[in-house]
Amino acid sequence: MEGVDTVLCGPVQLQVYSKPVYGVVLWPAARVLAGWLAKFDSCGGPLLELGCGAGLCGMAFAKATGSAAVLTDGEDDVLELAKRNVELNGLHGVDVRCLDLGFMQEEEGKALIEEFGQFPLVVGSDMVFEPGGTARVLAAADQLLDSEGGRCVMALCSALQNFVVTLEAQGEAKGFEVEALIRTQSGVSLVVLLRGKPAWKLPAFEELEEAPSHQADQPDKQTCDRADLLFA
């Protein structure tokens, strides 16, 4: 397909758009979050990814744990890209669903709960990039996260660090506990919000050296974020 590259991120093969089109390219925080999710053993149920884009984070988790994952976004072209990537990786336990973080959020969220139940783990990367974005993300997590024991993990790249404090403060106002704030050498921050008492533990986050990544058909022409080593 013209304008689409195939890249490898650890064990996950992705099709992403060559040009920086919102939602259908691979952003820096997704690599870091996906690398950490690949170290999880399980979360006691399916993972839900908000604003999935190409679908790297949810697929990395599913490949590493063998658990189910639900990838969501509000844009049709993004959802089609995510579906292609799920098929490309042969992941039968990964579903792609529409969730518009806005007008249709509550209705579509109810449909997700009816189909999958509430989720023990909700994640997203570079989801908060404008005023009001924090409230929309937290509203989705509040509705969809298991109230008795769940975690919401948001990853923000260096350009979005101003939203970290807002995410923590608004999360606490909604009844979440800030369990961890991880800042990486590459400038990405991971905010872990806790609700209830999850029966599963977080893996340690290891800051690692840079590792090469590559286009599937051109192994030496692209460099990935250092967090790719977490896939090893």
PDB file of C-alpha atoms in Angstrom:
ATOM      1  CA  MET A   1       0.000   0.000   0.000  1.00  0.00           C
ATOM      2  CA  GLU A   2       1.393   3.408  -0.975  1.00  0.00           C
ATOM      3  CA  GLY A   3       2.516   5.568   1.938  1.00  0.00           C
ATOM      4  CA  VAL A   4       2.612   2.652   4.395  1.00  0.00           C
ATOM      5  CA  ASP A   5       5.776   1.167   5.919  1.00  0.00           C
ATOM      6  CA  THR A   6       6.099  -2.180   7.662  1.00  0.00           C
ATOM      7  CA  VAL A   7       8.278  -1.981  10.790  1.00  0.00           C
ATOM      8  CA  LEU A   8       9.287  -4.372  13.545  1.00  0.00           C
ATOM      9  CA  CYS A   9       9.082  -3.455  17.234  1.00  0.00           C
ATOM     10  CA  GLY A  10      10.322  -6.457  19.156  1.00  0.00           C
ATOM     11  CA  PRO A  11       8.060  -9.367  18.181  1.00  0.00           C
ATOM     12  CA  VAL A  12       5.307  -7.107  16.830  1.00  0.00           C
ATOM     13  CA  GLN A  13       5.090  -6.350  13.127  1.00  0.00           C
ATOM     14  CA  LEU A  14       3.311  -3.104  12.281  1.00  0.00           C
ATOM     15  CA  GLN A  15       2.066  -1.234   9.275  1.00  0.00           C
ATOM     16  CA  VAL A  16       2.304   2.503   9.883  1.00  0.00           C
ATOM     17  CA  TYR A  17       1.888   5.486   7.611  1.00  0.00           C
ATOM     18  CA  SER A  18       5.069   7.079   6.277  1.00  0.00           C
ATOM     19  CA  LYS A  19       3.778  10.639   6.613  1.00  0.00           C
ATOM     20  CA  PRO A  20       2.967  12.105  10.055  1.00  0.00           C
ATOM     21  CA  VAL A  21      -0.799  11.690   9.882  1.00  0.00           C
ATOM     22  CA  TYR A  22      -2.464  12.017  13.275  1.00  0.00           C
ATOM     23  CA  GLY A  23      -3.369   8.638  14.780  1.00  0.00           C
ATOM     24  CA  VAL A  24      -1.812   6.375  12.163  1.00  0.00           C
ATOM     25  CA  VAL A  25       1.900   6.773  12.878  1.00  0.00           C
ATOM     26  CA  LEU A  26       3.997   5.285  15.672  1.00  0.00           C
ATOM     27  CA  TRP A  27       4.615   7.864  18.418  1.00  0.00           C
ATOM     28  CA  PRO A  28       7.529   7.688  20.908  1.00  0.00           C
ATOM     29  CA  ALA A  29       5.607   6.941  24.111  1.00  0.00           C
ATOM     30  CA  ALA A  30       3.928   3.907  22.515  1.00  0.00           C
ATOM     31  CA  ARG A  31       7.300   2.182  22.179  1.00  0.00           C
ATOM     32  CA  VAL A  32       8.115   2.704  25.852  1.00  0.00           C
ATOM     33  CA  LEU A  33       4.706   1.596  27.090  1.00  0.00           C
ATOM     34  CA  ALA A  34       4.673  -1.421  24.766  1.00  0.00           C
ATOM     35  CA  GLY A  35       8.109  -2.460  25.977  1.00  0.00           C
ATOM     36  CA  TRP A  36       6.932  -2.422  29.573  1.00  0.00           C
ATOM     37  CA  LEU A  37       3.675  -4.222  28.782  1.00  0.00           C
ATOM     38  CA  ALA A  38       5.725  -6.966  27.133  1.00  0.00           C
ATOM     39  CA  LYS A  39       7.178  -7.692  30.609  1.00  0.00           C
ATOM     40  CA  PHE A  40       3.770  -8.280  32.211  1.00  0.00           C
ATOM     41  CA  ASP A  41       2.786 -11.822  33.212  1.00  0.00           C
ATOM     42  CA  SER A  42      -0.938 -11.068  33.238  1.00  0.00           C
ATOM     43  CA  CYS A  43      -3.425  -8.565  34.612  1.00  0.00           C
ATOM     44  CA  GLY A  44      -6.191 -11.001  35.502  1.00  0.00           C
ATOM     45  CA  GLY A  45      -8.277 -10.238  32.430  1.00  0.00           C
ATOM     46  CA  PRO A  46      -8.268  -8.409  29.106  1.00  0.00           C
ATOM     47  CA  LEU A  47      -6.345  -5.185  28.583  1.00  0.00           C
ATOM     48  CA  LEU A  48      -8.105  -2.167  27.098  1.00  0.00           C
ATOM     49  CA  GLU A  49      -6.070   0.278  25.005  1.00  0.00           C
ATOM     50  CA  LEU A  50      -7.432   3.785  24.466  1.00  0.00           C
ATOM     51  CA  GLY A  51      -6.484   5.655  21.295  1.00  0.00           C
ATOM     52  CA  CYS A  52      -4.728   2.575  19.987  1.00  0.00           C
ATOM     53  CA  GLY A  53      -3.356   4.013  16.735  1.00  0.00           C
ATOM     54  CA  ALA A  54      -1.408   1.238  15.020  1.00  0.00           C
ATOM     55  CA  GLY A  55      -2.119  -1.043  17.997  1.00  0.00           C
ATOM     56  CA  LEU A  56       1.425  -1.651  19.235  1.00  0.00           C
ATOM     57  CA  CYS A  57       0.763  -1.529  22.986  1.00  0.00           C
ATOM     58  CA  GLY A  58      -2.193  -3.891  23.113  1.00  0.00           C
ATOM     59  CA  MET A  59      -0.571  -6.341  20.714  1.00  0.00           C
ATOM     60  CA  ALA A  60       2.726  -6.336  22.645  1.00  0.00           C
ATOM     61  CA  PHE A  61       0.800  -7.208  25.813  1.00  0.00           C
ATOM     62  CA  ALA A  62      -1.214  -9.926  24.074  1.00  0.00           C
ATOM     63  CA  LYS A  63       1.869 -11.510  22.505  1.00  0.00           C
ATOM     64  CA  ALA A  64       3.784 -11.496  25.792  1.00  0.00           C
ATOM     65  CA  THR A  65       1.021 -12.782  28.064  1.00  0.00           C
ATOM     66  CA  GLY A  66      -1.274 -14.764  25.792  1.00  0.00           C
ATOM     67  CA  SER A  67      -4.105 -12.706  27.317  1.00  0.00           C
ATOM     68  CA  ALA A  68      -6.916 -10.964  25.487  1.00  0.00           C
ATOM     69  CA  ALA A  69      -6.755  -7.285  24.552  1.00  0.00           C
ATOM     70  CA  VAL A  70      -9.246  -4.785  23.175  1.00  0.00           C
ATOM     71  CA  LEU A  71      -7.898  -1.973  21.006  1.00  0.00           C
ATOM     72  CA  THR A  72     -10.072   1.136  20.755  1.00  0.00           C
ATOM     73  CA  ASP A  73     -10.050   4.398  18.836  1.00  0.00           C
ATOM     74  CA  GLY A  74     -12.604   6.860  17.544  1.00  0.00           C
ATOM     75  CA  GLU A  75     -11.394   7.224  13.949  1.00  0.00           C
ATOM     76  CA  ASP A  76     -12.412   4.797  11.191  1.00  0.00           C
ATOM     77  CA  ASP A  77      -9.071   4.898   9.348  1.00  0.00           C
ATOM     78  CA  VAL A  78      -7.192   4.238  12.590  1.00  0.00           C
ATOM     79  CA  LEU A  79      -9.440   1.281  13.409  1.00  0.00           C
ATOM     80  CA  GLU A  80      -8.875  -0.193   9.945  1.00  0.00           C
ATOM     81  CA  LEU A  81      -5.105   0.123  10.401  1.00  0.00           C
ATOM     82  CA  ALA A  82      -5.287  -1.557  13.813  1.00  0.00           C
ATOM     83  CA  LYS A  83      -7.377  -4.409  12.374  1.00  0.00           C
ATOM     84  CA  ARG A  84      -4.819  -4.974   9.619  1.00  0.00           C
ATOM     85  CA  ASN A  85      -2.021  -5.092  12.175  1.00  0.00           C
ATOM     86  CA  VAL A  86      -3.886  -7.585  14.359  1.00  0.00           C
ATOM     87  CA  GLU A  87      -4.339  -9.826  11.314  1.00  0.00           C
ATOM     88  CA  LEU A  88      -0.704  -9.306  10.296  1.00  0.00           C
ATOM     89  CA  ASN A  89       0.400 -10.656  13.691  1.00  0.00           C
ATOM     90  CA  GLY A  90      -2.115 -13.511  13.778  1.00  0.00           C
ATOM     91  CA  LEU A  91      -3.535 -12.439  17.144  1.00  0.00           C
ATOM     92  CA  HIS A  92      -6.935 -14.095  17.477  1.00  0.00           C
ATOM     93  CA  GLY A  93      -7.466 -12.885  21.063  1.00  0.00           C
ATOM     94  CA  VAL A  94      -7.199  -9.203  20.157  1.00  0.00           C
ATOM     95  CA  ASP A  95     -10.378  -7.295  19.276  1.00  0.00           C
ATOM     96  CA  VAL A  96     -10.696  -3.831  17.723  1.00  0.00           C
ATOM     97  CA  ARG A  97     -13.656  -1.681  18.763  1.00  0.00           C
ATOM     98  CA  CYS A  98     -14.790   1.919  18.366  1.00  0.00           C
ATOM     99  CA  LEU A  99     -14.577   4.197  21.405  1.00  0.00           C
ATOM    100  CA  ASP A 100     -14.848   7.912  20.723  1.00  0.00           C
ATOM    101  CA  LEU A 101     -13.477   9.862  23.700  1.00  0.00           C
ATOM    102  CA  GLY A 102     -16.107  12.537  23.431  1.00  0.00           C
ATOM    103  CA  PHE A 103     -19.751  12.660  22.468  1.00  0.00           C
ATOM    104  CA  MET A 104     -20.267   8.873  22.127  1.00  0.00           C
ATOM    105  CA  GLN A 105     -17.944   7.853  24.961  1.00  0.00           C
ATOM    106  CA  GLU A 106     -20.534   6.809  27.555  1.00  0.00           C
ATOM    107  CA  GLU A 107     -22.732   4.870  25.113  1.00  0.00           C
ATOM    108  CA  GLU A 108     -19.828   3.078  23.431  1.00  0.00           C
ATOM    109  CA  GLY A 109     -18.265   2.411  26.836  1.00  0.00           C
ATOM    110  CA  LYS A 110     -21.458   0.678  27.998  1.00  0.00           C
ATOM    111  CA  ALA A 111     -21.356  -1.516  24.887  1.00  0.00           C
ATOM    112  CA  LEU A 112     -17.770  -2.519  25.675  1.00  0.00           C
ATOM    113  CA  ILE A 113     -18.671  -3.437  29.256  1.00  0.00           C
ATOM    114  CA  GLU A 114     -21.623  -5.512  28.057  1.00  0.00           C
ATOM    115  CA  GLU A 115     -19.343  -7.438  25.699  1.00  0.00           C
ATOM    116  CA  PHE A 116     -16.146  -7.762  27.755  1.00  0.00           C
ATOM    117  CA  GLY A 117     -16.962  -6.686  31.315  1.00  0.00           C
ATOM    118  CA  GLN A 118     -14.934  -4.071  33.176  1.00  0.00           C
ATOM    119  CA  PHE A 119     -11.204  -4.141  32.550  1.00  0.00           C
ATOM    120  CA  PRO A 120      -8.399  -4.704  35.081  1.00  0.00           C
ATOM    121  CA  LEU A 121      -5.961  -2.676  32.986  1.00  0.00           C
ATOM    122  CA  VAL A 122      -6.604   0.398  30.814  1.00  0.00           C
ATOM    123  CA  VAL A 123      -3.654   1.932  28.953  1.00  0.00           C
ATOM    124  CA  GLY A 124      -2.916   4.706  26.494  1.00  0.00           C
ATOM    125  CA  SER A 125       0.054   6.558  25.037  1.00  0.00           C
ATOM    126  CA  ASP A 126       0.247  10.242  24.079  1.00  0.00           C
ATOM    127  CA  MET A 127      -3.502  10.523  24.641  1.00  0.00           C
ATOM    128  CA  VAL A 128      -3.375  13.859  26.471  1.00  0.00           C
ATOM    129  CA  PHE A 129      -2.175  16.597  24.120  1.00  0.00           C
ATOM    130  CA  GLU A 130      -4.702  19.413  24.556  1.00  0.00           C
ATOM    131  CA  PRO A 131      -6.794  21.012  27.332  1.00  0.00           C
ATOM    132  CA  GLY A 132      -9.752  18.778  28.047  1.00  0.00           C
ATOM    133  CA  GLY A 133      -7.968  15.629  26.923  1.00  0.00           C
ATOM    134  CA  THR A 134      -7.151  14.606  30.493  1.00  0.00           C
ATOM    135  CA  ALA A 135     -10.805  14.741  31.533  1.00  0.00           C
ATOM    136  CA  ARG A 136     -11.896  12.618  28.555  1.00  0.00           C
ATOM    137  CA  VAL A 137      -9.264   9.952  29.172  1.00  0.00           C
ATOM    138  CA  LEU A 138     -10.016   9.772  32.891  1.00  0.00           C
ATOM    139  CA  ALA A 139     -13.771   9.633  32.229  1.00  0.00           C
ATOM    140  CA  ALA A 140     -13.205   6.585  30.024  1.00  0.00           C
ATOM    141  CA  ALA A 141     -10.958   4.946  32.623  1.00  0.00           C
ATOM    142  CA  ASP A 142     -13.474   5.731  35.364  1.00  0.00           C
ATOM    143  CA  GLN A 143     -16.248   4.009  33.425  1.00  0.00           C
ATOM    144  CA  LEU A 144     -14.328   1.042  32.055  1.00  0.00           C
ATOM    145  CA  LEU A 145     -11.837   0.148  34.787  1.00  0.00           C
ATOM    146  CA  ASP A 146     -12.625  -2.554  37.326  1.00  0.00           C
ATOM    147  CA  SER A 147     -13.718  -0.612  40.412  1.00  0.00           C
ATOM    148  CA  GLU A 148     -12.558  -3.333  42.826  1.00  0.00           C
ATOM    149  CA  GLY A 149      -9.034  -3.605  41.532  1.00  0.00           C
ATOM    150  CA  GLY A 150      -7.690  -2.031  38.358  1.00  0.00           C
ATOM    151  CA  ARG A 151      -4.918   0.140  37.007  1.00  0.00           C
ATOM    152  CA  CYS A 152      -4.816   2.870  34.380  1.00  0.00           C
ATOM    153  CA  VAL A 153      -1.394   3.466  32.799  1.00  0.00           C
ATOM    154  CA  MET A 154      -0.816   6.545  30.653  1.00  0.00           C
ATOM    155  CA  ALA A 155       2.448   7.216  28.793  1.00  0.00           C
ATOM    156  CA  LEU A 156       3.363  10.746  27.708  1.00  0.00           C
ATOM    157  CA  CYS A 157       6.329  11.747  25.546  1.00  0.00           C
ATOM    158  CA  SER A 158       8.667  14.609  26.459  1.00  0.00           C
ATOM    159  CA  ALA A 159       6.661  17.176  24.474  1.00  0.00           C
ATOM    160  CA  LEU A 160       3.581  16.456  26.633  1.00  0.00           C
ATOM    161  CA  GLN A 161       5.199  16.563  30.080  1.00  0.00           C
ATOM    162  CA  ASN A 162       3.133  19.585  31.119  1.00  0.00           C
ATOM    163  CA  PHE A 163       0.098  17.311  31.251  1.00  0.00           C
ATOM    164  CA  VAL A 164       1.633  14.865  33.756  1.00  0.00           C
ATOM    165  CA  VAL A 165       0.775  16.999  36.800  1.00  0.00           C
ATOM    166  CA  THR A 166      -2.741  17.572  35.440  1.00  0.00           C
ATOM    167  CA  LEU A 167      -3.203  13.837  34.915  1.00  0.00           C
ATOM    168  CA  GLU A 168      -2.102  13.090  38.489  1.00  0.00           C
ATOM    169  CA  ALA A 169      -4.245  15.838  40.047  1.00  0.00           C
ATOM    170  CA  GLN A 170      -7.407  15.087  38.057  1.00  0.00           C
ATOM    171  CA  GLY A 171      -6.894  11.362  38.594  1.00  0.00           C
ATOM    172  CA  GLU A 172      -6.801  11.832  42.362  1.00  0.00           C
ATOM    173  CA  ALA A 173      -9.898  14.061  42.146  1.00  0.00           C
ATOM    174  CA  LYS A 174     -11.722  11.163  40.436  1.00  0.00           C
ATOM    175  CA  GLY A 175     -10.766   8.768  43.209  1.00  0.00           C
ATOM    176  CA  PHE A 176      -7.654   7.192  41.697  1.00  0.00           C
ATOM    177  CA  GLU A 177      -4.456   6.764  43.684  1.00  0.00           C
ATOM    178  CA  VAL A 178      -1.210   7.706  41.933  1.00  0.00           C
ATOM    179  CA  GLU A 179       0.658   4.428  42.393  1.00  0.00           C
ATOM    180  CA  ALA A 180       3.759   5.302  40.384  1.00  0.00           C
ATOM    181  CA  LEU A 181       5.322   7.956  38.190  1.00  0.00           C
ATOM    182  CA  ILE A 182       8.146   6.583  36.041  1.00  0.00           C
ATOM    183  CA  ARG A 183      10.331   9.020  34.113  1.00  0.00           C
ATOM    184  CA  THR A 184      12.604   7.491  31.477  1.00  0.00           C
ATOM    185  CA  GLN A 185      15.899   8.719  30.070  1.00  0.00           C
ATOM    186  CA  SER A 186      14.218   9.167  26.698  1.00  0.00           C
ATOM    187  CA  GLY A 187      11.849  11.757  28.201  1.00  0.00           C
ATOM    188  CA  VAL A 188       8.749   9.576  28.372  1.00  0.00           C
ATOM    189  CA  SER A 189       6.698   9.527  31.592  1.00  0.00           C
ATOM    190  CA  LEU A 190       4.492   6.638  32.692  1.00  0.00           C
ATOM    191  CA  VAL A 191       1.699   7.540  35.118  1.00  0.00           C
ATOM    192  CA  VAL A 192       0.120   4.577  36.939  1.00  0.00           C
ATOM    193  CA  LEU A 193      -3.281   5.272  38.515  1.00  0.00           C
ATOM    194  CA  LEU A 194      -4.690   2.710  40.913  1.00  0.00           C
ATOM    195  CA  ARG A 195      -8.287   1.875  41.822  1.00  0.00           C
ATOM    196  CA  GLY A 196      -9.082  -0.651  44.540  1.00  0.00           C
ATOM    197  CA  LYS A 197      -6.708  -3.517  45.274  1.00  0.00           C
ATOM    198  CA  PRO A 198      -5.619  -5.404  42.147  1.00  0.00           C
ATOM    199  CA  ALA A 199      -4.686  -9.047  42.662  1.00  0.00           C
ATOM    200  CA  TRP A 200      -1.779  -8.757  40.221  1.00  0.00           C
ATOM    201  CA  LYS A 201       1.591  -7.055  40.489  1.00  0.00           C
ATOM    202  CA  LEU A 202       3.331  -4.611  38.188  1.00  0.00           C
ATOM    203  CA  PRO A 203       6.651  -5.755  36.731  1.00  0.00           C
ATOM    204  CA  ALA A 204       9.722  -3.660  37.463  1.00  0.00           C
ATOM    205  CA  PHE A 205      10.531  -1.028  34.860  1.00  0.00           C
ATOM    206  CA  GLU A 206      14.136  -1.268  33.675  1.00  0.00           C
ATOM    207  CA  GLU A 207      15.853   1.657  32.005  1.00  0.00           C
ATOM    208  CA  LEU A 208      17.891   0.090  29.206  1.00  0.00           C
ATOM    209  CA  GLU A 209      20.392   1.089  26.581  1.00  0.00           C
ATOM    210  CA  GLU A 210      19.461   1.946  23.014  1.00  0.00           C
ATOM    211  CA  ALA A 211      18.499  -0.914  20.743  1.00  0.00           C
ATOM    212  CA  PRO A 212      18.110  -1.011  16.961  1.00  0.00           C
ATOM    213  CA  SER A 213      14.788  -1.564  15.283  1.00  0.00           C
ATOM    214  CA  HIS A 214      14.149  -1.776  11.588  1.00  0.00           C
ATOM    215  CA  GLN A 215      11.760  -1.886   8.692  1.00  0.00           C
ATOM    216  CA  ALA A 216      10.814  -5.475   8.045  1.00  0.00           C
ATOM    217  CA  ASP A 217      12.409  -5.525   4.603  1.00  0.00           C
ATOM    218  CA  GLN A 218      15.311  -3.159   5.383  1.00  0.00           C
ATOM    219  CA  PRO A 219      16.893  -4.255   8.683  1.00  0.00           C
ATOM    220  CA  ASP A 220      19.451  -1.470   9.128  1.00  0.00           C
ATOM    221  CA  LYS A 221      17.685   1.731   8.112  1.00  0.00           C
ATOM    222  CA  GLN A 222      15.629   2.755  11.164  1.00  0.00           C
ATOM    223  CA  THR A 223      16.430   3.293  14.834  1.00  0.00           C
ATOM    224  CA  CYS A 224      13.876   2.674  17.594  1.00  0.00           C
ATOM    225  CA  ASP A 225      13.556   4.004  21.111  1.00  0.00           C
ATOM    226  CA  ARG A 226      15.731   2.367  23.771  1.00  0.00           C
ATOM    227  CA  ALA A 227      12.642   0.718  25.296  1.00  0.00           C
ATOM    228  CA  ASP A 228      12.607  -1.811  22.436  1.00  0.00           C
ATOM    229  CA  LEU A 229      15.164  -3.808  24.439  1.00  0.00           C
ATOM    230  CA  LEU A 230      12.383  -4.604  26.866  1.00  0.00           C
ATOM    231  CA  PHE A 231      10.994  -6.963  24.217  1.00  0.00           C
ATOM    232  CA  ALA A 232      14.139  -9.121  24.310  1.00  0.00           C
TER     233      ALA A 232
END
